[in-house]
Amino acid sequence: MARIGVIGAGYVGLTTAACFARLGHTVVCADVDEARVAALGRAEIGAYEPGLADLVAEGSRAGRLRFVLGNAEALAEADFVFLCVPTPTGVDGAADLTAVHAVLREAREAVRPGCVLVIKSTVPAGTTERVADLVGRPDVRVVSNPEFLREGHAVDDFLRPQRVVVGSEEEGAARRVVALYAGTGAPALVTGSASAELVKYASNCFLAMKLSYVNSLAELCERVGADIGDVTEGMRLDDRIGSSFLDPGPGWGGSCFPKDTRALLSTAEDARVDFPLLRATIGTNGHQAHRVVAMVREAVGGQLAGVRLGLLGLTFKAGTDDLRDSPALAVASLLAAEGAWLTGYDPCVARDCGPVRVLASAEAVAANADGLVVLTEWPEFAELDWPNLAAAMARPVIVDTRNLLPVEKVVEAGFHLVSLGRPTPARPGRTGPDPHRL
């Protein structure tokens, strides 16, 4: 088994460290945040990620996982050093590699001969080969090994991955990194470093494109009287298309898609490659929040000033507590800008978020509200007591931006329900769409 150093104890670094320890390796995970290191020493991970705290505790008890302040120990003792530091969006849209360069400058003096430096952070194509010159150590190899972790499923994605991608101009170094994942049984792709780096961006941007496509398709369905659920069900049956990322919503967000789409577009522009499809993907996503606000405005009678709205879901997706670039918060900001009074409930959010006053339950946000807006696809929202909610509201109106709710139950409870890409169902006793002039 190998001695592994992990630089950065954030979402990717912590998952990488804990999972490699589970696979039997000895891992030292370093971070510059003293409070974070102390908390991790107590197996307190500070984020909602199922199974991760248990792995941290298990690795620590077994002596295979330690957390240290500062990078020196993790660099000096390891056969492999994984860089898991942030690469945020820079002012020009490109990835900011400041943290990567800082660690590599430190590593060139500290790592042992024969060490492999592994860039797990998401970096533009060509970065690994270029930064090898920064290290300047012929006895040290720099390898790309992008991560493919979904928030809320990170442990499973690491230990049972669909693929392991490793890129290097030195195949021997790449094979050594692949061997670290032997316990997962995953298929491995060994390629050049630029190709490996591009796999990550290409995958995320393609998924973002699918979501933007289906959101535009949902808008078309509304205009022509089609049902987006039936349309996408027909699409899912085609093996060439696949079944995932075909659900409409208020837009895509989170820590990866917004950053990676802008970074890939910047890379294309630097290479003088026109990429209008990616540009349209980003633009369509920016339009989606405004479209949702227009639907809410119409559903509550044509204006939002002074309207009391309860928001169900604030994180960028279900299964995480991550609020970064959340489309729910983008919608909330636009609603507040038009004068709406906002309360919200999310199972993983306990503090107020900008203009949204966070309450303890869905029932609390429904009380005396003029409308509810479902913005995150938490499964528990589909199981709410609809008659009770309708009775508590000033006006029983729901805009379901995730097409999550059971239509018949909601309508039978007396709600006027508006969904993305679906005809508005008539209330019991009506023969046509509800004019919702409340």
Coordinates of C-alpha atoms in Angstrom, one line a residue:
M1 CA 0.0 0.0 0.0
A2 CA 1.1 3.6 -0.7
R3 CA 1.9 6.6 1.4
I4 CA -0.3 9.4 0.1
G5 CA -0.3 13.1 0.9
V6 CA -3.5 15.1 0.1
I7 CA -3.1 18.9 -0.1
G8 CA -6.5 20.5 0.7
A9 CA -9.2 19.2 3.1
G10 CA -12.1 20.7 1.2
Y11 CA -14.9 18.7 -0.4
V12 CA -12.6 16.9 -3.0
G13 CA -9.5 16.6 -0.8
L14 CA -11.4 15.2 2.2
T15 CA -13.2 12.6 0.1
T16 CA -10.0 11.6 -1.6
A17 CA -8.1 11.3 1.7
A18 CA -10.8 9.3 3.5
C19 CA -11.5 7.0 0.6
F20 CA -7.9 6.2 -0.1
A21 CA -7.6 5.4 3.6
R22 CA -10.5 3.0 3.3
L23 CA -8.7 1.3 0.3
G24 CA -5.8 0.6 2.7
H25 CA -3.4 3.4 1.9
T26 CA -1.7 5.6 4.6
V27 CA -2.9 9.1 4.1
V28 CA -1.8 12.5 5.5
C29 CA -4.3 15.2 4.6
A30 CA -3.1 18.8 5.0
D31 CA -4.9 22.1 5.1
V32 CA -4.1 25.7 6.1
D33 CA -7.3 26.2 8.0
E34 CA -6.5 25.5 11.7
A35 CA -10.1 25.2 12.8
R36 CA -10.9 22.8 9.9
V37 CA -7.9 20.6 10.8
A38 CA -8.9 20.5 14.5
A39 CA -12.5 19.6 13.6
L40 CA -11.4 16.8 11.2
G41 CA -9.3 15.4 14.0
R42 CA -12.6 14.9 15.8
A43 CA -14.2 13.4 12.6
E44 CA -16.4 16.6 12.3
I45 CA -16.5 17.2 8.5
G46 CA -18.6 20.4 8.5
A47 CA -20.6 19.5 5.5
Y48 CA -23.5 17.2 4.5
E49 CA -22.1 14.3 2.7
P50 CA -23.5 10.8 3.5
G51 CA -21.0 8.3 4.8
L52 CA -18.0 10.7 4.8
A53 CA -17.8 11.4 8.5
D54 CA -17.9 7.6 9.2
L55 CA -15.0 7.0 6.8
V56 CA -13.0 9.8 8.4
A57 CA -13.6 8.3 11.9
E58 CA -12.7 4.8 10.6
G59 CA -9.5 5.9 8.9
S60 CA -8.4 7.9 12.0
R61 CA -9.1 5.0 14.4
A62 CA -7.1 2.6 12.2
G63 CA -4.1 5.0 12.0
R64 CA -4.3 5.2 8.2
L65 CA -5.6 8.8 8.1
R66 CA -4.2 11.9 9.8
F67 CA -4.9 15.6 9.4
V68 CA -2.1 18.2 9.7
L69 CA -1.8 22.0 9.6
G70 CA 0.4 23.1 6.7
N71 CA 1.7 21.2 3.8
A72 CA 5.2 20.2 4.8
E73 CA 4.5 16.8 6.4
A74 CA 2.1 15.7 3.6
L75 CA 4.7 16.6 1.0
A76 CA 7.8 15.2 2.6
E77 CA 6.6 11.7 3.5
A78 CA 4.5 10.7 0.5
D79 CA 5.0 8.6 -2.5
F80 CA 2.1 10.3 -4.1
V81 CA 0.8 13.9 -3.4
F82 CA -2.7 14.8 -4.6
L83 CA -3.4 18.5 -5.2
C84 CA -7.0 19.1 -4.2
V85 CA -7.0 22.9 -4.0
P86 CA -9.6 25.4 -5.4
T87 CA -9.4 26.6 -9.0
P88 CA -12.2 29.3 -8.9
T89 CA -13.3 31.4 -11.8
G90 CA -10.9 34.3 -12.5
V91 CA -12.0 37.8 -13.6
D92 CA -11.7 36.8 -17.3
G93 CA -13.7 33.5 -16.9
A94 CA -10.6 31.3 -16.9
A95 CA -9.7 29.1 -14.0
D96 CA -7.6 30.8 -11.4
L97 CA -4.6 28.5 -10.8
T98 CA -3.0 30.6 -8.0
A99 CA -3.4 27.9 -5.4
V100 CA -2.1 25.1 -7.7
H101 CA 1.0 27.1 -8.5
A102 CA 1.7 27.9 -4.9
V103 CA 1.6 24.2 -3.9
L104 CA 3.8 23.2 -6.7
R105 CA 6.4 25.8 -5.9
E106 CA 6.4 24.4 -2.4
A107 CA 6.5 20.8 -3.5
R108 CA 9.5 21.1 -5.8
E109 CA 11.7 21.6 -2.7
A110 CA 9.9 19.3 -0.4
V111 CA 8.9 16.0 -2.1
R112 CA 11.1 12.9 -2.1
P113 CA 12.7 11.6 -5.2
G114 CA 10.4 9.4 -7.3
C115 CA 7.3 11.1 -5.9
V116 CA 4.3 11.5 -8.2
L117 CA 2.5 14.8 -8.0
V118 CA -1.2 14.3 -8.9
I119 CA -3.4 17.2 -9.9
K120 CA -6.9 16.3 -8.9
S121 CA -8.1 19.9 -9.0
T122 CA -10.0 20.9 -12.2
V123 CA -7.5 22.7 -14.4
P124 CA -7.5 23.7 -18.1
A125 CA -6.1 21.5 -20.8
G126 CA -2.3 21.7 -20.9
T127 CA -1.8 22.8 -17.3
T128 CA -0.2 19.6 -16.1
E129 CA 2.4 19.6 -18.8
R130 CA 3.1 23.3 -18.3
V131 CA 3.5 23.1 -14.5
A132 CA 5.9 20.2 -14.7
D133 CA 8.4 22.9 -15.8
L134 CA 7.5 24.9 -12.7
V135 CA 8.4 21.9 -10.5
G136 CA 11.7 21.4 -12.4
R137 CA 12.5 18.0 -10.9
P138 CA 13.4 15.3 -13.5
D139 CA 13.0 12.7 -10.6
V140 CA 9.4 13.8 -10.0
R141 CA 6.4 13.3 -12.3
V142 CA 3.3 15.4 -12.6
V143 CA 0.1 13.6 -13.5
S144 CA -3.5 14.6 -14.1
N145 CA -6.3 12.6 -12.3
P146 CA -9.5 14.6 -12.5
E147 CA -12.3 13.9 -10.0
F148 CA -15.8 13.0 -10.9
L149 CA -17.6 13.3 -7.5
R150 CA -21.2 14.3 -7.3
E151 CA -22.2 16.1 -4.1
G152 CA -24.4 13.9 -2.0
H153 CA -22.8 10.8 -3.6
A154 CA -19.1 11.5 -3.2
V155 CA -18.1 8.4 -1.2
D156 CA -19.9 6.0 -3.5
D157 CA -18.5 7.8 -6.6
F158 CA -15.0 7.4 -5.3
L159 CA -15.2 3.9 -4.1
R160 CA -17.4 2.6 -7.0
P161 CA -16.4 5.0 -9.8
Q162 CA -17.7 4.6 -13.4
R163 CA -14.1 5.3 -14.6
V164 CA -10.7 6.4 -13.4
V165 CA -8.9 8.8 -15.8
V166 CA -5.2 9.4 -15.5
G167 CA -3.2 11.6 -17.9
S168 CA 0.6 11.8 -18.3
E169 CA 3.3 11.9 -20.9
E170 CA 5.0 9.3 -18.8
E171 CA 2.9 6.1 -19.0
G172 CA 4.7 4.5 -16.1
A173 CA 3.8 7.3 -13.7
A174 CA 0.1 7.1 -14.9
R175 CA 0.0 3.4 -14.3
R176 CA 1.3 3.9 -10.7
V177 CA -1.6 6.2 -10.0
V178 CA -4.1 3.8 -11.6
A179 CA -2.8 1.1 -9.2
L180 CA -3.9 3.2 -6.2
Y181 CA -7.5 2.6 -7.3
A182 CA -7.1 -1.2 -7.6
G183 CA -9.6 -1.8 -4.8
T184 CA -12.4 -0.1 -6.7
G185 CA -12.5 -2.4 -9.8
A186 CA -13.1 0.6 -12.0
P187 CA -12.1 0.7 -15.7
A188 CA -9.2 3.0 -16.3
L189 CA -8.4 5.4 -19.1
V190 CA -4.7 6.3 -19.4
T191 CA -4.1 9.1 -21.8
G192 CA -2.1 12.3 -22.3
S193 CA -2.4 14.9 -19.5
A194 CA -4.3 17.5 -21.8
S195 CA -6.8 14.8 -22.8
A196 CA -7.4 13.8 -19.1
E197 CA -7.9 17.4 -18.1
L198 CA -10.3 18.0 -20.9
V199 CA -12.4 14.9 -20.0
K200 CA -13.6 16.6 -16.8
Y201 CA -14.6 19.9 -18.5
A202 CA -16.1 18.1 -21.5
S203 CA -18.2 15.9 -19.2
N204 CA -19.6 18.7 -17.0
C205 CA -20.2 21.0 -19.9
F206 CA -22.1 18.3 -21.9
L207 CA -24.3 17.7 -18.8
A208 CA -24.9 21.4 -18.5
M209 CA -25.8 21.6 -22.1
K210 CA -28.4 18.8 -21.7
L211 CA -30.0 20.7 -18.8
S212 CA -30.2 23.9 -20.8
Y213 CA -31.6 22.0 -23.7
V214 CA -34.4 20.4 -21.7
N215 CA -35.2 23.7 -20.0
S216 CA -35.7 25.4 -23.4
L217 CA -37.7 22.3 -24.5
A218 CA -40.0 22.7 -21.5
E219 CA -40.7 26.3 -22.5
L220 CA -41.6 25.1 -26.0
C221 CA -43.9 22.5 -24.5
E222 CA -45.7 25.2 -22.6
R223 CA -46.3 27.2 -25.8
V224 CA -47.5 24.3 -28.0
G225 CA -49.5 22.3 -25.3
A226 CA -47.1 19.4 -25.0
D227 CA -46.1 17.7 -21.7
I228 CA -42.3 17.8 -21.0
G229 CA -42.6 14.6 -18.9
D230 CA -44.0 12.6 -21.8
V231 CA -41.5 14.2 -24.2
T232 CA -38.4 13.3 -22.1
E233 CA -39.8 9.9 -21.3
G234 CA -39.8 9.2 -25.0
M235 CA -36.2 10.6 -25.2
R236 CA -35.0 8.4 -22.3
L237 CA -36.0 5.2 -24.2
D238 CA -33.4 6.1 -26.9
D239 CA -30.1 4.5 -25.8
R240 CA -28.2 7.1 -27.8
I241 CA -29.5 9.9 -25.6
G242 CA -29.5 8.3 -22.1
S243 CA -31.8 8.8 -19.2
S244 CA -30.0 11.3 -17.0
F245 CA -30.0 15.1 -16.9
L246 CA -33.4 15.3 -18.7
D247 CA -35.4 16.9 -15.9
P248 CA -36.3 20.6 -16.3
G249 CA -35.6 23.0 -13.4
P250 CA -34.9 26.5 -12.4
G251 CA -31.4 26.3 -13.9
W252 CA -28.1 24.5 -13.1
G253 CA -25.6 25.7 -10.5
G254 CA -23.3 24.4 -7.8
S255 CA -19.6 24.4 -7.4
C256 CA -18.7 22.9 -10.8
F257 CA -21.1 23.6 -13.7
P258 CA -20.9 27.4 -13.7
K259 CA -17.2 27.4 -13.1
D260 CA -16.4 24.7 -15.7
T261 CA -18.5 26.0 -18.5
R262 CA -16.9 29.5 -18.2
A263 CA -13.4 27.9 -18.0
L264 CA -13.9 25.7 -21.1
L265 CA -15.3 28.7 -23.0
S266 CA -12.2 30.7 -22.0
T267 CA -10.0 27.8 -23.1
A268 CA -11.7 27.7 -26.5
E269 CA -11.4 31.4 -27.0
D270 CA -7.7 31.3 -26.1
A271 CA -7.3 28.5 -28.7
R272 CA -9.3 30.6 -31.3
V273 CA -12.0 28.0 -31.4
D274 CA -15.6 29.3 -31.8
F275 CA -17.9 27.4 -29.4
P276 CA -21.4 28.9 -29.9
L277 CA -23.1 25.8 -28.4
L278 CA -21.3 26.3 -25.1
R279 CA -22.0 30.0 -25.1
A280 CA -25.7 29.3 -25.7
T281 CA -25.7 26.7 -22.9
I282 CA -24.5 29.4 -20.5
G283 CA -26.9 32.1 -21.8
T284 CA -29.9 29.8 -21.7
N285 CA -29.1 29.0 -18.0
G286 CA -29.0 32.7 -17.2
H287 CA -32.4 33.1 -18.9
Q288 CA -34.0 30.4 -16.8
A289 CA -34.2 32.2 -13.5
H290 CA -36.0 35.1 -15.2
R291 CA -38.4 32.7 -16.8
V292 CA -39.2 31.1 -13.5
V293 CA -39.9 34.5 -12.0
A294 CA -42.2 35.3 -14.8
M295 CA -44.2 32.1 -14.1
V296 CA -44.4 33.0 -10.4
R297 CA -45.5 36.5 -11.2
E298 CA -48.3 35.3 -13.5
A299 CA -49.4 32.6 -11.1
V300 CA -50.0 35.0 -8.2
G301 CA -51.9 37.5 -10.3
G302 CA -49.5 39.6 -12.4
Q303 CA -47.3 41.5 -9.8
L304 CA -44.9 40.5 -7.0
A305 CA -44.7 43.7 -4.9
G306 CA -45.9 42.9 -1.4
V307 CA -46.6 39.3 -2.3
R308 CA -45.7 36.7 0.4
L309 CA -43.9 33.7 -1.1
G310 CA -42.7 30.5 0.6
L311 CA -39.7 28.9 -1.1
L312 CA -39.2 25.1 -0.8
G313 CA -35.6 24.3 -1.3
L314 CA -32.6 26.6 -1.3
T315 CA -29.6 24.4 -2.1
F316 CA -28.5 24.0 -5.7
K317 CA -29.8 20.4 -5.7
A318 CA -31.2 17.8 -3.3
G319 CA -28.8 15.7 -1.2
T320 CA -26.4 18.5 -0.4
D321 CA -26.1 21.6 1.8
D322 CA -24.2 23.5 -0.9
L323 CA -25.6 27.0 -1.7
R324 CA -22.9 27.9 -4.2
D325 CA -24.4 29.3 -7.4
S326 CA -27.7 27.9 -6.4
P327 CA -30.4 28.6 -9.0
A328 CA -32.9 28.7 -6.1
L329 CA -31.1 31.7 -4.7
A330 CA -30.8 33.3 -8.1
V331 CA -34.6 33.1 -8.4
A332 CA -35.0 34.4 -4.9
S333 CA -32.9 37.5 -5.6
L334 CA -35.0 38.3 -8.6
L335 CA -38.3 37.8 -6.7
A336 CA -37.1 40.1 -3.9
A337 CA -36.0 42.7 -6.4
E338 CA -39.6 42.9 -7.5
G339 CA -40.8 43.4 -3.9
A340 CA -41.8 39.9 -2.9
W341 CA -41.5 39.0 0.8
L342 CA -39.7 35.6 1.0
T343 CA -39.5 32.8 3.5
G344 CA -37.9 29.5 2.8
Y345 CA -37.4 26.0 4.1
D346 CA -34.6 23.5 3.1
P347 CA -33.8 20.4 5.1
C348 CA -30.0 21.3 5.0
V349 CA -30.2 25.1 5.5
A350 CA -30.6 26.6 9.0
R351 CA -29.6 30.3 8.4
D352 CA -31.1 33.1 6.4
C353 CA -30.0 33.4 2.8
G354 CA -29.9 36.9 1.4
P355 CA -33.5 38.1 1.1
V356 CA -34.9 34.7 2.3
R357 CA -35.8 34.3 6.0
V358 CA -35.3 30.6 6.7
L359 CA -37.9 28.8 8.7
A360 CA -38.0 25.4 10.4
S361 CA -40.6 23.6 8.2
A362 CA -42.6 23.7 5.0
E363 CA -45.7 24.3 7.1
A364 CA -44.1 27.4 8.5
V365 CA -43.4 28.9 5.1
A366 CA -46.9 28.1 3.9
A367 CA -48.6 30.0 6.7
N368 CA -50.4 33.0 5.3
A369 CA -48.4 32.8 2.0
D370 CA -49.7 33.9 -1.3
G371 CA -47.8 31.2 -3.1
L372 CA -45.3 28.4 -2.8
V373 CA -42.3 27.8 -5.1
V374 CA -40.6 24.5 -5.3
L375 CA -36.9 25.2 -6.2
T376 CA -35.0 22.1 -5.0
E377 CA -36.0 18.5 -5.6
W378 CA -36.0 17.2 -2.1
P379 CA -38.1 14.0 -2.1
E380 CA -39.8 15.0 1.2
F381 CA -41.6 17.8 -0.6
A382 CA -43.6 15.3 -2.6
E383 CA -45.0 13.9 0.7
L384 CA -46.3 17.0 2.3
D385 CA -49.8 17.3 3.8
W386 CA -51.4 19.2 0.9
P387 CA -54.9 19.9 2.4
N388 CA -53.2 21.2 5.5
L389 CA -50.9 23.5 3.5
A390 CA -53.8 24.8 1.4
A391 CA -55.8 25.7 4.5
A392 CA -52.9 27.6 6.0
M393 CA -52.2 29.7 2.9
A394 CA -53.7 33.1 2.0
R395 CA -53.9 31.9 -1.6
P396 CA -53.3 28.2 -2.5
V397 CA -50.9 28.6 -5.4
I398 CA -47.8 26.5 -6.2
V399 CA -45.2 26.9 -8.9
D400 CA -43.3 23.6 -9.1
T401 CA -40.0 24.2 -11.0
R402 CA -38.8 20.6 -10.5
N403 CA -42.0 18.8 -11.6
L404 CA -41.7 16.9 -8.3
L405 CA -45.2 17.1 -6.8
P406 CA -48.0 14.6 -7.1
V407 CA -50.3 16.5 -9.4
E408 CA -53.6 14.9 -8.5
K409 CA -53.1 15.2 -4.8
V410 CA -52.0 18.8 -5.0
V411 CA -54.9 19.8 -7.2
E412 CA -57.5 17.8 -5.2
A413 CA -56.3 19.7 -2.1
G414 CA -57.4 22.9 -3.8
F415 CA -54.2 24.3 -5.2
H416 CA -53.6 26.1 -8.5
L417 CA -50.5 24.2 -9.7
V418 CA -48.1 25.5 -12.3
S419 CA -45.3 23.2 -13.5
L420 CA -42.5 23.6 -16.0
G421 CA -43.4 22.3 -19.5
R422 CA -46.7 20.9 -18.5
P423 CA -50.3 22.0 -19.1
T424 CA -51.9 23.6 -16.0
P425 CA -54.3 21.0 -14.6
A426 CA -57.9 22.1 -13.9
R427 CA -59.1 22.2 -10.4
P428 CA -61.9 19.7 -9.5
G429 CA -65.2 20.9 -10.9
R430 CA -63.5 23.0 -13.6
T431 CA -63.5 22.1 -17.3
G432 CA -60.5 24.2 -18.3
P433 CA -57.4 25.9 -17.0
D434 CA -57.8 27.9 -13.9
P435 CA -57.6 31.6 -14.7
H436 CA -55.9 32.0 -11.2
R437 CA -57.2 35.6 -10.7
L438 CA -57.0 35.3 -6.9

